[in-house]
PDB file of C-alpha atoms in Angstrom:
ATOM      1  CA  UNK G 682     -62.091 -22.478 -16.403  1.00  0.00           C
ATOM      2  CA  UNK G 683     -60.360 -20.290 -13.814  1.00  0.00           C
ATOM      3  CA  UNK G 684     -57.092 -20.344 -11.868  1.00  0.00           C
ATOM      4  CA  UNK G 685     -55.001 -19.291 -14.856  1.00  0.00           C
ATOM      5  CA  UNK G 686     -52.915 -16.825 -12.824  1.00  0.00           C
ATOM      6  CA  UNK G 687     -49.706 -17.471 -10.906  1.00  0.00           C
ATOM      7  CA  UNK G 688     -48.011 -15.129  -8.436  1.00  0.00           C
ATOM      8  CA  UNK G 689     -48.999 -12.622  -5.756  1.00  0.00           C
ATOM      9  CA  UNK G 690     -47.339  -9.336  -6.769  1.00  0.00           C
ATOM     10  CA  UNK G 691     -45.502 -10.327  -9.944  1.00  0.00           C
ATOM     11  CA  UNK G 692     -48.282 -12.233 -11.707  1.00  0.00           C
ATOM     12  CA  UNK G 693     -48.813 -14.005 -15.005  1.00  0.00           C
ATOM     13  CA  UNK G 694     -52.242 -14.804 -16.434  1.00  0.00           C
ATOM     14  CA  UNK G 695     -52.166 -17.021 -19.520  1.00  0.00           C
ATOM     15  CA  UNK G 696     -54.678 -17.784 -22.252  1.00  0.00           C
ATOM     16  CA  UNK G 697     -55.045 -19.918 -25.370  1.00  0.00           C
ATOM     17  CA  UNK G 698     -55.107 -23.487 -26.618  1.00  0.00           C
ATOM     18  CA  UNK G 699     -52.549 -25.513 -28.550  1.00  0.00           C
ATOM     19  CA  UNK G 700     -54.340 -25.255 -31.909  1.00  0.00           C
ATOM     20  CA  UNK G 701     -56.224 -21.993 -31.325  1.00  0.00           C
ATOM     21  CA  UNK G 702     -55.410 -18.726 -33.058  1.00  0.00           C
ATOM     22  CA  UNK G 703     -52.815 -17.723 -30.466  1.00  0.00           C
ATOM     23  CA  UNK G 704     -51.543 -18.214 -26.949  1.00  0.00           C
ATOM     24  CA  UNK G 705     -50.327 -15.470 -24.675  1.00  0.00           C
ATOM     25  CA  UNK G 706     -50.448 -13.798 -21.329  1.00  0.00           C
ATOM     26  CA  UNK G 707     -50.665 -10.680 -19.216  1.00  0.00           C
ATOM     27  CA  UNK G 708     -47.837  -9.885 -16.805  1.00  0.00           C
ATOM     28  CA  UNK G 709     -48.760  -7.572 -13.953  1.00  0.00           C
ATOM     29  CA  UNK G 710     -46.602  -6.178 -11.191  1.00  0.00           C
ATOM     30  CA  UNK G 711     -43.508  -5.564 -13.309  1.00  0.00           C
ATOM     31  CA  UNK G 712     -41.970  -2.253 -12.180  1.00  0.00           C
ATOM     32  CA  UNK G 713     -41.559   0.676 -14.517  1.00  0.00           C
ATOM     33  CA  UNK G 714     -38.332   1.706 -16.262  1.00  0.00           C
ATOM     34  CA  UNK G 715     -36.983  -1.811 -16.727  1.00  0.00           C
ATOM     35  CA  UNK G 716     -35.149  -1.970 -20.043  1.00  0.00           C
ATOM     36  CA  UNK G 717     -36.261  -5.148 -21.779  1.00  0.00           C
ATOM     37  CA  UNK G 718     -33.720  -7.369 -23.518  1.00  0.00           C
ATOM     38  CA  UNK G 719     -35.851  -8.736 -26.357  1.00  0.00           C
ATOM     39  CA  UNK G 720     -32.912 -10.825 -27.545  1.00  0.00           C
ATOM     40  CA  UNK G 721     -32.939 -12.705 -24.245  1.00  0.00           C
ATOM     41  CA  UNK G 722     -36.657 -13.399 -24.581  1.00  0.00           C
ATOM     42  CA  UNK G 723     -36.124 -14.731 -28.104  1.00  0.00           C
ATOM     43  CA  UNK G 724     -33.218 -16.950 -27.057  1.00  0.00           C
ATOM     44  CA  UNK G 725     -35.221 -18.339 -24.134  1.00  0.00           C
ATOM     45  CA  UNK G 726     -38.101 -19.190 -26.465  1.00  0.00           C
ATOM     46  CA  UNK G 727     -35.701 -21.024 -28.765  1.00  0.00           C
ATOM     47  CA  UNK G 728     -34.669 -23.209 -25.824  1.00  0.00           C
ATOM     48  CA  UNK G 729     -38.300 -24.362 -25.512  1.00  0.00           C
ATOM     49  CA  UNK G 730     -38.946 -24.600 -29.253  1.00  0.00           C
ATOM     50  CA  UNK G 731     -39.943 -27.779 -31.066  1.00  0.00           C
ATOM     51  CA  UNK G 732     -38.228 -29.531 -33.978  1.00  0.00           C
ATOM     52  CA  UNK G 733     -34.669 -28.986 -32.727  1.00  0.00           C
ATOM     53  CA  UNK G 734     -33.735 -32.663 -32.433  1.00  0.00           C
ATOM     54  CA  UNK G 735     -35.110 -35.957 -33.723  1.00  0.00           C
ATOM     55  CA  UNK G 736     -36.640 -36.657 -30.318  1.00  0.00           C
ATOM     56  CA  UNK G 737     -38.640 -33.388 -30.286  1.00  0.00           C
ATOM     57  CA  UNK G 738     -42.076 -32.858 -31.768  1.00  0.00           C
ATOM     58  CA  UNK G 739     -41.569 -31.860 -35.404  1.00  0.00           C
ATOM     59  CA  UNK G 740     -44.242 -29.146 -35.210  1.00  0.00           C
ATOM     60  CA  UNK G 741     -42.457 -26.037 -36.490  1.00  0.00           C
ATOM     61  CA  UNK G 742     -43.434 -22.876 -34.599  1.00  0.00           C
ATOM     62  CA  UNK G 743     -41.904 -19.470 -35.247  1.00  0.00           C
ATOM     63  CA  UNK G 744     -42.852 -18.302 -31.723  1.00  0.00           C
ATOM     64  CA  UNK G 745     -42.612 -14.589 -32.475  1.00  0.00           C
ATOM     65  CA  UNK G 746     -43.858 -12.584 -29.504  1.00  0.00           C
ATOM     66  CA  UNK G 747     -46.145  -9.619 -30.143  1.00  0.00           C
ATOM     67  CA  UNK G 748     -46.185  -7.217 -27.197  1.00  0.00           C
ATOM     68  CA  UNK G 749     -49.508  -5.399 -27.045  1.00  0.00           C
ATOM     69  CA  UNK G 750     -49.096  -3.142 -24.007  1.00  0.00           C
ATOM     70  CA  UNK G 751     -46.914  -2.175 -21.073  1.00  0.00           C
ATOM     71  CA  UNK G 752     -43.696  -1.447 -23.008  1.00  0.00           C
ATOM     72  CA  UNK G 753     -42.662   1.767 -24.758  1.00  0.00           C
ATOM     73  CA  UNK G 754     -39.354   2.164 -26.613  1.00  0.00           C
ATOM     74  CA  UNK G 755     -38.142  -1.071 -25.032  1.00  0.00           C
ATOM     75  CA  UNK G 756     -38.817   0.111 -21.468  1.00  0.00           C
ATOM     76  CA  UNK G 757     -41.588  -1.080 -19.140  1.00  0.00           C
ATOM     77  CA  UNK G 758     -44.275   1.406 -18.155  1.00  0.00           C
ATOM     78  CA  UNK G 759     -45.310  -0.265 -14.921  1.00  0.00           C
ATOM     79  CA  UNK G 760     -48.672  -1.156 -16.486  1.00  0.00           C
ATOM     80  CA  UNK G 761     -49.813  -4.683 -17.472  1.00  0.00           C
ATOM     81  CA  UNK G 762     -47.632  -6.253 -20.164  1.00  0.00           C
ATOM     82  CA  UNK G 763     -49.910  -8.082 -22.593  1.00  0.00           C
ATOM     83  CA  UNK G 764     -48.403 -10.332 -25.272  1.00  0.00           C
ATOM     84  CA  UNK G 765     -49.330 -13.114 -27.623  1.00  0.00           C
ATOM     85  CA  UNK G 766     -47.745 -15.663 -29.927  1.00  0.00           C
ATOM     86  CA  UNK G 767     -49.735 -16.782 -32.938  1.00  0.00           C
ATOM     87  CA  UNK G 768     -50.023 -20.539 -33.477  1.00  0.00           C
ATOM     88  CA  UNK G 769     -48.751 -21.808 -36.820  1.00  0.00           C
ATOM     89  CA  UNK G 770     -48.138 -25.226 -38.387  1.00  0.00           C
ATOM     90  CA  UNK G 771     -51.228 -26.726 -36.722  1.00  0.00           C
ATOM     91  CA  UNK G 772     -52.379 -30.112 -38.003  1.00  0.00           C
ATOM     92  CA  UNK G 773     -55.658 -30.451 -36.148  1.00  0.00           C
ATOM     93  CA  UNK G 774     -56.775 -33.299 -38.421  1.00  0.00           C
ATOM     94  CA  UNK G 775     -54.197 -35.511 -36.704  1.00  0.00           C
ATOM     95  CA  UNK G 776     -56.536 -35.521 -33.703  1.00  0.00           C
ATOM     96  CA  UNK G 777     -59.890 -36.184 -35.410  1.00  0.00           C
ATOM     97  CA  UNK G 778     -59.914 -39.829 -34.410  1.00  0.00           C
ATOM     98  CA  UNK G 779     -59.528 -38.817 -30.743  1.00  0.00           C
ATOM     99  CA  UNK G 780     -62.884 -37.058 -30.645  1.00  0.00           C
ATOM    100  CA  UNK G 781     -64.578 -39.808 -28.626  1.00  0.00           C
ATOM    101  CA  UNK G 782     -61.540 -41.636 -27.204  1.00  0.00           C
ATOM    102  CA  UNK G 783     -59.748 -41.116 -23.905  1.00  0.00           C
ATOM    103  CA  UNK G 784     -55.985 -41.264 -24.318  1.00  0.00           C
ATOM    104  CA  UNK G 785     -54.179 -43.069 -21.455  1.00  0.00           C
ATOM    105  CA  UNK G 786     -52.597 -40.685 -18.905  1.00  0.00           C
ATOM    106  CA  UNK G 787     -53.796 -37.583 -20.792  1.00  0.00           C
ATOM    107  CA  UNK G 788     -56.238 -34.954 -19.549  1.00  0.00           C
ATOM    108  CA  UNK G 789     -58.998 -36.032 -21.975  1.00  0.00           C
ATOM    109  CA  UNK G 790     -61.133 -37.820 -19.389  1.00  0.00           C
ATOM    110  CA  UNK G 791     -60.654 -35.309 -16.561  1.00  0.00           C
ATOM    111  CA  UNK G 792     -61.405 -32.278 -18.769  1.00  0.00           C
ATOM    112  CA  UNK G 793     -64.528 -33.992 -20.110  1.00  0.00           C
ATOM    113  CA  UNK G 794     -65.722 -34.772 -16.593  1.00  0.00           C
ATOM    114  CA  UNK G 795     -65.043 -31.254 -15.298  1.00  0.00           C
ATOM    115  CA  UNK G 796     -66.255 -29.122 -18.213  1.00  0.00           C
ATOM    116  CA  UNK G 797     -68.460 -31.413 -20.288  1.00  0.00           C
ATOM    117  CA  UNK G 798     -66.377 -30.543 -23.339  1.00  0.00           C
ATOM    118  CA  UNK G 799     -62.738 -30.708 -24.368  1.00  0.00           C
ATOM    119  CA  UNK G 800     -60.492 -29.477 -27.140  1.00  0.00           C
ATOM    120  CA  UNK G 801     -59.020 -32.606 -28.694  1.00  0.00           C
ATOM    121  CA  UNK G 802     -56.724 -30.621 -31.027  1.00  0.00           C
ATOM    122  CA  UNK G 803     -53.262 -31.122 -29.646  1.00  0.00           C
ATOM    123  CA  UNK G 804     -54.608 -31.442 -26.130  1.00  0.00           C
ATOM    124  CA  UNK G 805     -56.086 -27.932 -26.135  1.00  0.00           C
ATOM    125  CA  UNK G 806     -55.385 -26.087 -22.899  1.00  0.00           C
ATOM    126  CA  UNK G 807     -53.639 -29.151 -21.436  1.00  0.00           C
ATOM    127  CA  UNK G 808     -50.942 -29.058 -24.124  1.00  0.00           C
ATOM    128  CA  UNK G 809     -47.332 -28.292 -23.235  1.00  0.00           C
ATOM    129  CA  UNK G 810     -47.608 -25.622 -25.946  1.00  0.00           C
ATOM    130  CA  UNK G 811     -49.519 -23.551 -23.385  1.00  0.00           C
ATOM    131  CA  UNK G 812     -46.380 -23.256 -21.238  1.00  0.00           C
ATOM    132  CA  UNK G 813     -44.844 -20.826 -23.750  1.00  0.00           C
ATOM    133  CA  UNK G 814     -46.107 -17.687 -21.920  1.00  0.00           C
ATOM    134  CA  UNK G 815     -44.202 -18.897 -18.850  1.00  0.00           C
ATOM    135  CA  UNK G 816     -40.966 -18.556 -20.824  1.00  0.00           C
ATOM    136  CA  UNK G 817     -41.762 -14.937 -21.727  1.00  0.00           C
ATOM    137  CA  UNK G 818     -42.644 -13.988 -18.146  1.00  0.00           C
ATOM    138  CA  UNK G 819     -39.656 -15.909 -16.843  1.00  0.00           C
ATOM    139  CA  UNK G 820     -37.293 -14.051 -19.171  1.00  0.00           C
ATOM    140  CA  UNK G 821     -38.577 -10.735 -17.814  1.00  0.00           C
ATOM    141  CA  UNK G 822     -38.328 -12.014 -14.235  1.00  0.00           C
ATOM    142  CA  UNK G 823     -34.720 -13.056 -14.905  1.00  0.00           C
ATOM    143  CA  UNK G 824     -33.930  -9.540 -16.079  1.00  0.00           C
ATOM    144  CA  UNK G 825     -35.393  -8.133 -12.865  1.00  0.00           C
ATOM    145  CA  UNK G 826     -33.250 -10.551 -10.830  1.00  0.00           C
ATOM    146  CA  UNK G 827     -30.139  -9.539 -12.769  1.00  0.00           C
ATOM    147  CA  UNK G 828     -30.446  -6.072 -11.229  1.00  0.00           C
ATOM    148  CA  UNK G 829     -29.927  -7.799  -7.861  1.00  0.00           C
ATOM    149  CA  UNK G 830     -27.196 -10.172  -9.148  1.00  0.00           C
ATOM    150  CA  UNK G 831     -29.494 -13.166  -8.570  1.00  0.00           C
ATOM    151  CA  UNK G 832     -29.145 -15.984 -11.113  1.00  0.00           C
ATOM    152  CA  UNK G 833     -31.207 -19.066 -11.956  1.00  0.00           C
ATOM    153  CA  UNK G 834     -29.639 -22.037 -13.720  1.00  0.00           C
ATOM    154  CA  UNK G 835     -31.111 -25.476 -14.437  1.00  0.00           C
ATOM    155  CA  UNK G 836     -29.682 -28.562 -16.114  1.00  0.00           C
ATOM    156  CA  UNK G 837     -30.615 -32.146 -16.894  1.00  0.00           C
ATOM    157  CA  UNK G 838     -29.658 -34.345 -13.946  1.00  0.00           C
ATOM    158  CA  UNK G 839     -30.814 -37.635 -15.449  1.00  0.00           C
ATOM    159  CA  UNK G 840     -32.840 -38.850 -18.404  1.00  0.00           C
ATOM    160  CA  UNK G 841     -33.869 -42.132 -19.990  1.00  0.00           C
ATOM    161  CA  UNK G 842     -32.446 -43.395 -23.249  1.00  0.00           C
ATOM    162  CA  UNK G 843     -34.272 -41.123 -25.699  1.00  0.00           C
ATOM    163  CA  UNK G 844     -32.754 -42.635 -28.834  1.00  0.00           C
ATOM    164  CA  UNK G 845     -33.801 -46.147 -27.893  1.00  0.00           C
ATOM    165  CA  UNK G 846     -37.238 -44.913 -26.866  1.00  0.00           C
ATOM    166  CA  UNK G 847     -37.656 -43.208 -30.239  1.00  0.00           C
ATOM    167  CA  UNK G 848     -36.716 -46.392 -32.074  1.00  0.00           C
ATOM    168  CA  UNK G 849     -39.158 -48.358 -29.932  1.00  0.00           C
ATOM    169  CA  UNK G 850     -41.980 -45.855 -30.423  1.00  0.00           C
ATOM    170  CA  UNK G 851     -41.933 -45.211 -26.671  1.00  0.00           C
ATOM    171  CA  UNK G 852     -41.092 -42.296 -24.349  1.00  0.00           C
ATOM    172  CA  UNK G 853     -38.947 -41.643 -21.274  1.00  0.00           C
ATOM    173  CA  UNK G 854     -38.791 -39.243 -18.336  1.00  0.00           C
ATOM    174  CA  UNK G 855     -36.033 -37.646 -16.306  1.00  0.00           C
ATOM    175  CA  UNK G 856     -34.987 -35.166 -13.627  1.00  0.00           C
ATOM    176  CA  UNK G 857     -34.019 -31.502 -13.869  1.00  0.00           C
ATOM    177  CA  UNK G 858     -31.744 -29.936 -11.230  1.00  0.00           C
ATOM    178  CA  UNK G 859     -31.938 -26.192 -10.607  1.00  0.00           C
ATOM    179  CA  UNK G 860     -30.063 -23.706  -8.395  1.00  0.00           C
ATOM    180  CA  UNK G 861     -30.986 -20.109  -7.563  1.00  0.00           C
ATOM    181  CA  UNK G 862     -27.836 -18.280  -6.493  1.00  0.00           C
ATOM    182  CA  UNK G 863     -27.184 -15.118  -4.494  1.00  0.00           C
ATOM    183  CA  UNK G 864     -30.685 -15.054  -3.010  1.00  0.00           C
ATOM    184  CA  UNK G 865     -30.851 -12.829   0.075  1.00  0.00           C
ATOM    185  CA  UNK G 866     -32.001 -14.233   3.397  1.00  0.00           C
ATOM    186  CA  UNK G 867     -35.575 -13.404   4.331  1.00  0.00           C
ATOM    187  CA  UNK G 868     -37.639 -14.399   1.281  1.00  0.00           C
ATOM    188  CA  UNK G 869     -40.718 -16.480   2.060  1.00  0.00           C
ATOM    189  CA  UNK G 870     -43.421 -16.569   4.674  1.00  0.00           C
ATOM    190  CA  UNK G 871     -43.463 -18.794   7.788  1.00  0.00           C
ATOM    191  CA  UNK G 872     -46.732 -20.609   7.156  1.00  0.00           C
ATOM    192  CA  UNK G 873     -48.808 -20.811   3.975  1.00  0.00           C
ATOM    193  CA  UNK G 874     -46.461 -19.042   1.549  1.00  0.00           C
ATOM    194  CA  UNK G 875     -43.244 -20.759   2.465  1.00  0.00           C
ATOM    195  CA  UNK G 876     -40.683 -20.192  -0.281  1.00  0.00           C
ATOM    196  CA  UNK G 877     -40.355 -23.906  -1.035  1.00  0.00           C
ATOM    197  CA  UNK G 878     -44.143 -24.351  -1.027  1.00  0.00           C
ATOM    198  CA  UNK G 879     -44.636 -21.680  -3.692  1.00  0.00           C
ATOM    199  CA  UNK G 880     -41.652 -23.055  -5.625  1.00  0.00           C
ATOM    200  CA  UNK G 881     -43.067 -26.582  -5.554  1.00  0.00           C
ATOM    201  CA  UNK G 882     -46.553 -25.349  -6.494  1.00  0.00           C
ATOM    202  CA  UNK G 883     -45.085 -23.544  -9.507  1.00  0.00           C
ATOM    203  CA  UNK G 884     -43.189 -26.618 -10.686  1.00  0.00           C
ATOM    204  CA  UNK G 885     -46.264 -28.813 -10.379  1.00  0.00           C
ATOM    205  CA  UNK G 886     -48.035 -26.473 -12.803  1.00  0.00           C
ATOM    206  CA  UNK G 887     -45.861 -27.913 -15.574  1.00  0.00           C
ATOM    207  CA  UNK G 888     -47.259 -30.846 -17.554  1.00  0.00           C
ATOM    208  CA  UNK G 889     -45.628 -34.197 -16.721  1.00  0.00           C
ATOM    209  CA  UNK G 890     -44.120 -33.085 -13.385  1.00  0.00           C
ATOM    210  CA  UNK G 891     -44.490 -35.853 -10.796  1.00  0.00           C
ATOM    211  CA  UNK G 892     -41.984 -35.013  -8.097  1.00  0.00           C
ATOM    212  CA  UNK G 893     -40.207 -32.139  -6.330  1.00  0.00           C
ATOM    213  CA  UNK G 894     -37.512 -32.063  -3.676  1.00  0.00           C
ATOM    214  CA  UNK G 895     -35.181 -29.373  -2.378  1.00  0.00           C
ATOM    215  CA  UNK G 896     -31.914 -29.651  -0.514  1.00  0.00           C
ATOM    216  CA  UNK G 897     -31.193 -33.280   0.279  1.00  0.00           C
ATOM    217  CA  UNK G 898     -34.904 -33.975  -0.149  1.00  0.00           C
ATOM    218  CA  UNK G 899     -36.037 -37.565   0.295  1.00  0.00           C
ATOM    219  CA  UNK G 900     -32.516 -38.633   1.272  1.00  0.00           C
ATOM    220  CA  UNK G 901     -32.987 -36.747   4.548  1.00  0.00           C
ATOM    221  CA  UNK G 902     -35.626 -39.293   5.552  1.00  0.00           C
ATOM    222  CA  UNK G 903     -32.837 -41.850   5.977  1.00  0.00           C
ATOM    223  CA  UNK G 904     -30.341 -39.494   7.673  1.00  0.00           C
ATOM    224  CA  UNK G 905     -29.796 -38.620  11.310  1.00  0.00           C
ATOM    225  CA  UNK G 906     -30.171 -35.094  12.635  1.00  0.00           C
ATOM    226  CA  UNK G 907     -26.456 -35.023  13.317  1.00  0.00           C
ATOM    227  CA  UNK G 908     -25.861 -35.757   9.645  1.00  0.00           C
ATOM    228  CA  UNK G 909     -28.220 -33.261   8.025  1.00  0.00           C
ATOM    229  CA  UNK G 910     -28.335 -30.286  10.409  1.00  0.00           C
ATOM    230  CA  UNK G 911     -26.816 -27.150   8.881  1.00  0.00           C
ATOM    231  CA  UNK G 912     -24.545 -25.512  11.462  1.00  0.00           C
ATOM    232  CA  UNK G 913     -24.076 -21.751  11.356  1.00  0.00           C
ATOM    233  CA  UNK G 914     -20.642 -20.127  11.302  1.00  0.00           C
ATOM    234  CA  UNK G 915     -19.403 -16.566  11.187  1.00  0.00           C
ATOM    235  CA  UNK G 916     -16.718 -15.773   8.639  1.00  0.00           C
ATOM    236  CA  UNK G 917     -15.444 -12.282   7.878  1.00  0.00           C
ATOM    237  CA  UNK G 918     -18.230 -10.846   9.967  1.00  0.00           C
ATOM    238  CA  UNK G 919     -20.959 -12.644   8.022  1.00  0.00           C
ATOM    239  CA  UNK G 920     -23.116 -15.446   9.411  1.00  0.00           C
ATOM    240  CA  UNK G 921     -23.926 -18.296   7.039  1.00  0.00           C
ATOM    241  CA  UNK G 922     -24.584 -22.048   7.018  1.00  0.00           C
ATOM    242  CA  UNK G 923     -21.515 -24.273   6.858  1.00  0.00           C
ATOM    243  CA  UNK G 924     -23.455 -26.890   4.873  1.00  0.00           C
ATOM    244  CA  UNK G 925     -26.564 -26.729   2.725  1.00  0.00           C
ATOM    245  CA  UNK G 926     -28.595 -29.868   3.361  1.00  0.00           C
ATOM    246  CA  UNK G 927     -31.632 -27.588   3.751  1.00  0.00           C
ATOM    247  CA  UNK G 928     -31.369 -26.356   0.180  1.00  0.00           C
ATOM    248  CA  UNK G 929     -31.165 -22.673   1.149  1.00  0.00           C
ATOM    249  CA  UNK G 930     -34.518 -22.603   2.953  1.00  0.00           C
ATOM    250  CA  UNK G 931     -35.329 -23.026   6.648  1.00  0.00           C
ATOM    251  CA  UNK G 932     -38.701 -22.443   8.251  1.00  0.00           C
ATOM    252  CA  UNK G 933     -40.049 -21.564   4.828  1.00  0.00           C
ATOM    253  CA  UNK G 934     -37.655 -18.597   4.588  1.00  0.00           C
ATOM    254  CA  UNK G 935     -34.467 -18.317   2.539  1.00  0.00           C
ATOM    255  CA  UNK G 936     -31.264 -18.323   4.593  1.00  0.00           C
ATOM    256  CA  UNK G 937     -28.919 -16.799   2.012  1.00  0.00           C
ATOM    257  CA  UNK G 938     -27.450 -20.065   0.719  1.00  0.00           C
ATOM    258  CA  UNK G 939     -28.032 -21.457  -2.766  1.00  0.00           C
ATOM    259  CA  UNK G 940     -31.578 -22.717  -3.281  1.00  0.00           C
ATOM    260  CA  UNK G 941     -31.180 -26.093  -4.958  1.00  0.00           C
ATOM    261  CA  UNK G 942     -33.993 -28.404  -6.002  1.00  0.00           C
ATOM    262  CA  UNK G 943     -34.911 -31.288  -8.311  1.00  0.00           C
ATOM    263  CA  UNK G 944     -37.986 -31.718 -10.491  1.00  0.00           C
ATOM    264  CA  UNK G 945     -39.025 -35.154 -11.786  1.00  0.00           C
ATOM    265  CA  UNK G 946     -40.843 -35.538 -15.117  1.00  0.00           C
ATOM    266  CA  UNK G 947     -42.818 -38.601 -16.163  1.00  0.00           C
ATOM    267  CA  UNK G 948     -42.561 -40.083 -19.689  1.00  0.00           C
ATOM    268  CA  UNK G 949     -44.757 -38.312 -22.245  1.00  0.00           C
ATOM    269  CA  UNK G 950     -47.999 -40.336 -22.596  1.00  0.00           C
ATOM    270  CA  UNK G 951     -48.267 -39.891 -26.388  1.00  0.00           C
ATOM    271  CA  UNK G 952     -46.395 -42.920 -27.691  1.00  0.00           C
ATOM    272  CA  UNK G 953     -46.378 -44.693 -31.043  1.00  0.00           C
ATOM    273  CA  UNK G 954     -47.437 -48.048 -29.584  1.00  0.00           C
ATOM    274  CA  UNK G 955     -50.927 -49.582 -29.413  1.00  0.00           C
ATOM    275  CA  UNK G 956     -52.633 -48.823 -26.091  1.00  0.00           C
ATOM    276  CA  UNK G 957     -55.817 -50.150 -24.553  1.00  0.00           C
ATOM    277  CA  UNK G 958     -58.429 -47.589 -23.506  1.00  0.00           C
ATOM    278  CA  UNK G 959     -62.151 -46.824 -23.743  1.00  0.00           C
ATOM    279  CA  UNK G 960     -64.280 -44.344 -25.648  1.00  0.00           C
ATOM    280  CA  UNK G 961     -66.915 -41.975 -24.245  1.00  0.00           C
ATOM    281  CA  UNK G 962     -69.488 -44.761 -24.430  1.00  0.00           C
ATOM    282  CA  UNK G 963     -67.296 -46.907 -22.178  1.00  0.00           C
ATOM    283  CA  UNK G 964     -66.464 -49.352 -24.951  1.00  0.00           C
ATOM    284  CA  UNK G 965     -63.053 -51.010 -25.056  1.00  0.00           C
ATOM    285  CA  UNK G 966     -60.827 -49.951 -27.931  1.00  0.00           C
ATOM    286  CA  UNK G 967     -57.225 -50.006 -29.069  1.00  0.00           C
ATOM    287  CA  UNK G 968     -55.605 -46.641 -29.666  1.00  0.00           C
ATOM    288  CA  UNK G 969     -52.618 -45.840 -31.851  1.00  0.00           C
ATOM    289  CA  UNK G 970     -51.729 -42.171 -31.387  1.00  0.00           C
ATOM    290  CA  UNK G 971     -50.627 -40.295 -34.507  1.00  0.00           C
ATOM    291  CA  UNK G 972     -49.211 -36.813 -34.866  1.00  0.00           C
ATOM    292  CA  UNK G 973     -45.964 -35.130 -33.818  1.00  0.00           C
ATOM    293  CA  UNK G 974     -44.838 -35.683 -30.243  1.00  0.00           C
ATOM    294  CA  UNK G 975     -41.709 -35.396 -28.101  1.00  0.00           C
ATOM    295  CA  UNK G 976     -40.013 -38.560 -26.876  1.00  0.00           C
ATOM    296  CA  UNK G 977     -39.004 -36.824 -23.633  1.00  0.00           C
ATOM    297  CA  UNK G 978     -40.208 -33.575 -22.069  1.00  0.00           C
ATOM    298  CA  UNK G 979     -37.039 -32.933 -20.098  1.00  0.00           C
ATOM    299  CA  UNK G 980     -34.732 -31.142 -22.611  1.00  0.00           C
ATOM    300  CA  UNK G 981     -37.330 -28.501 -23.521  1.00  0.00           C
ATOM    301  CA  UNK G 982     -38.504 -28.176 -19.897  1.00  0.00           C
ATOM    302  CA  UNK G 983     -35.168 -26.899 -18.546  1.00  0.00           C
ATOM    303  CA  UNK G 984     -35.990 -23.318 -19.530  1.00  0.00           C
ATOM    304  CA  UNK G 985     -39.476 -23.685 -18.010  1.00  0.00           C
ATOM    305  CA  UNK G 986     -38.052 -24.733 -14.645  1.00  0.00           C
ATOM    306  CA  UNK G 987     -35.746 -21.717 -14.720  1.00  0.00           C
ATOM    307  CA  UNK G 988     -38.583 -19.401 -15.727  1.00  0.00           C
ATOM    308  CA  UNK G 989     -40.899 -20.461 -12.920  1.00  0.00           C
ATOM    309  CA  UNK G 990     -38.069 -20.371 -10.373  1.00  0.00           C
ATOM    310  CA  UNK G 991     -37.269 -16.808 -11.469  1.00  0.00           C
ATOM    311  CA  UNK G 992     -40.927 -15.785 -11.237  1.00  0.00           C
ATOM    312  CA  UNK G 993     -41.334 -17.204  -7.722  1.00  0.00           C
ATOM    313  CA  UNK G 994     -38.105 -15.532  -6.589  1.00  0.00           C
ATOM    314  CA  UNK G 995     -39.129 -12.153  -8.024  1.00  0.00           C
ATOM    315  CA  UNK G 996     -42.556 -12.443  -6.423  1.00  0.00           C
ATOM    316  CA  UNK G 997     -41.103 -13.085  -2.962  1.00  0.00           C
ATOM    317  CA  UNK G 998     -38.400 -10.460  -3.433  1.00  0.00           C
ATOM    318  CA  UNK G 999     -41.039  -7.850  -4.247  1.00  0.00           C
ATOM    319  CA  UNK G1000     -43.121  -8.976  -1.271  1.00  0.00           C
ATOM    320  CA  UNK G1001     -40.099  -8.544   1.014  1.00  0.00           C
ATOM    321  CA  UNK G1002     -39.459  -5.055  -0.390  1.00  0.00           C
ATOM    322  CA  UNK G1003     -43.107  -4.073   0.121  1.00  0.00           C
ATOM    323  CA  UNK G1004     -43.139  -5.311   3.716  1.00  0.00           C
ATOM    324  CA  UNK G1005     -39.870  -3.581   4.554  1.00  0.00           C
ATOM    325  CA  UNK G1006     -41.284  -0.124   3.764  1.00  0.00           C
TER     326      UNK G1006
END
């Protein structure tokens, strides 16, 4: 398996499976002499943590990060930052009956077809547990952006009725809205590394993501040019857009306005209802999934959307700085 790295200058390479010994990552491209706020990293991890509400998976993870390199006395060295989080509270036996069965809308079938083997324990590499390293890298990226007064904030825009879904043994999806503020004009490339293209690609790396739009998004397909064009004005000697239908990006390059986007998440496929499927022999069977699963991915995914947005912004900011020299 390859393609486990995201980013161009500020990069994150992740490793591990849901029920393996540990998961973790290596961050490269982080500049030296950045004072790390470990409290921020811990608080960000708590936002992603399980077992916080009745609709979350009840798997209890301590999620204590062990930094192995790249930091001395709380300050970055400019060398790769390696870290890991040991997996605890694993109940791999919950997945024994899934050894030869393909769960509907999971990655069981596709992993088996691609690799000829799959880790059934908690979904293995396909588990949302494997997004944890993104939170760590995102927390460091946020701290880099703070030095430039750039902020990233996401929130739940809409979500299905999680309480009713829990009672019914079902699951629901939703939409997360995110804004990156105080981004300078000039980030992004005009063709194959457009800012919104890299942003969308990052969001689609998250499990359960099914849609992405920025600015007025799909609504612009029903608008007229006179309704959605962003006129430029000059106020106090500074040129800026009077409106922001474009979501802060034009021609693949940031224009200095807020970068606003939405990310749509499907319902989690692990539900407590009987489902029809087949086994590896192609035989029909009825599956009733056991174990501990979220009812909705959206609440715990808010911090992940922020983290990836911060990482993409840092990556393009560093690229702009490199090209300006």
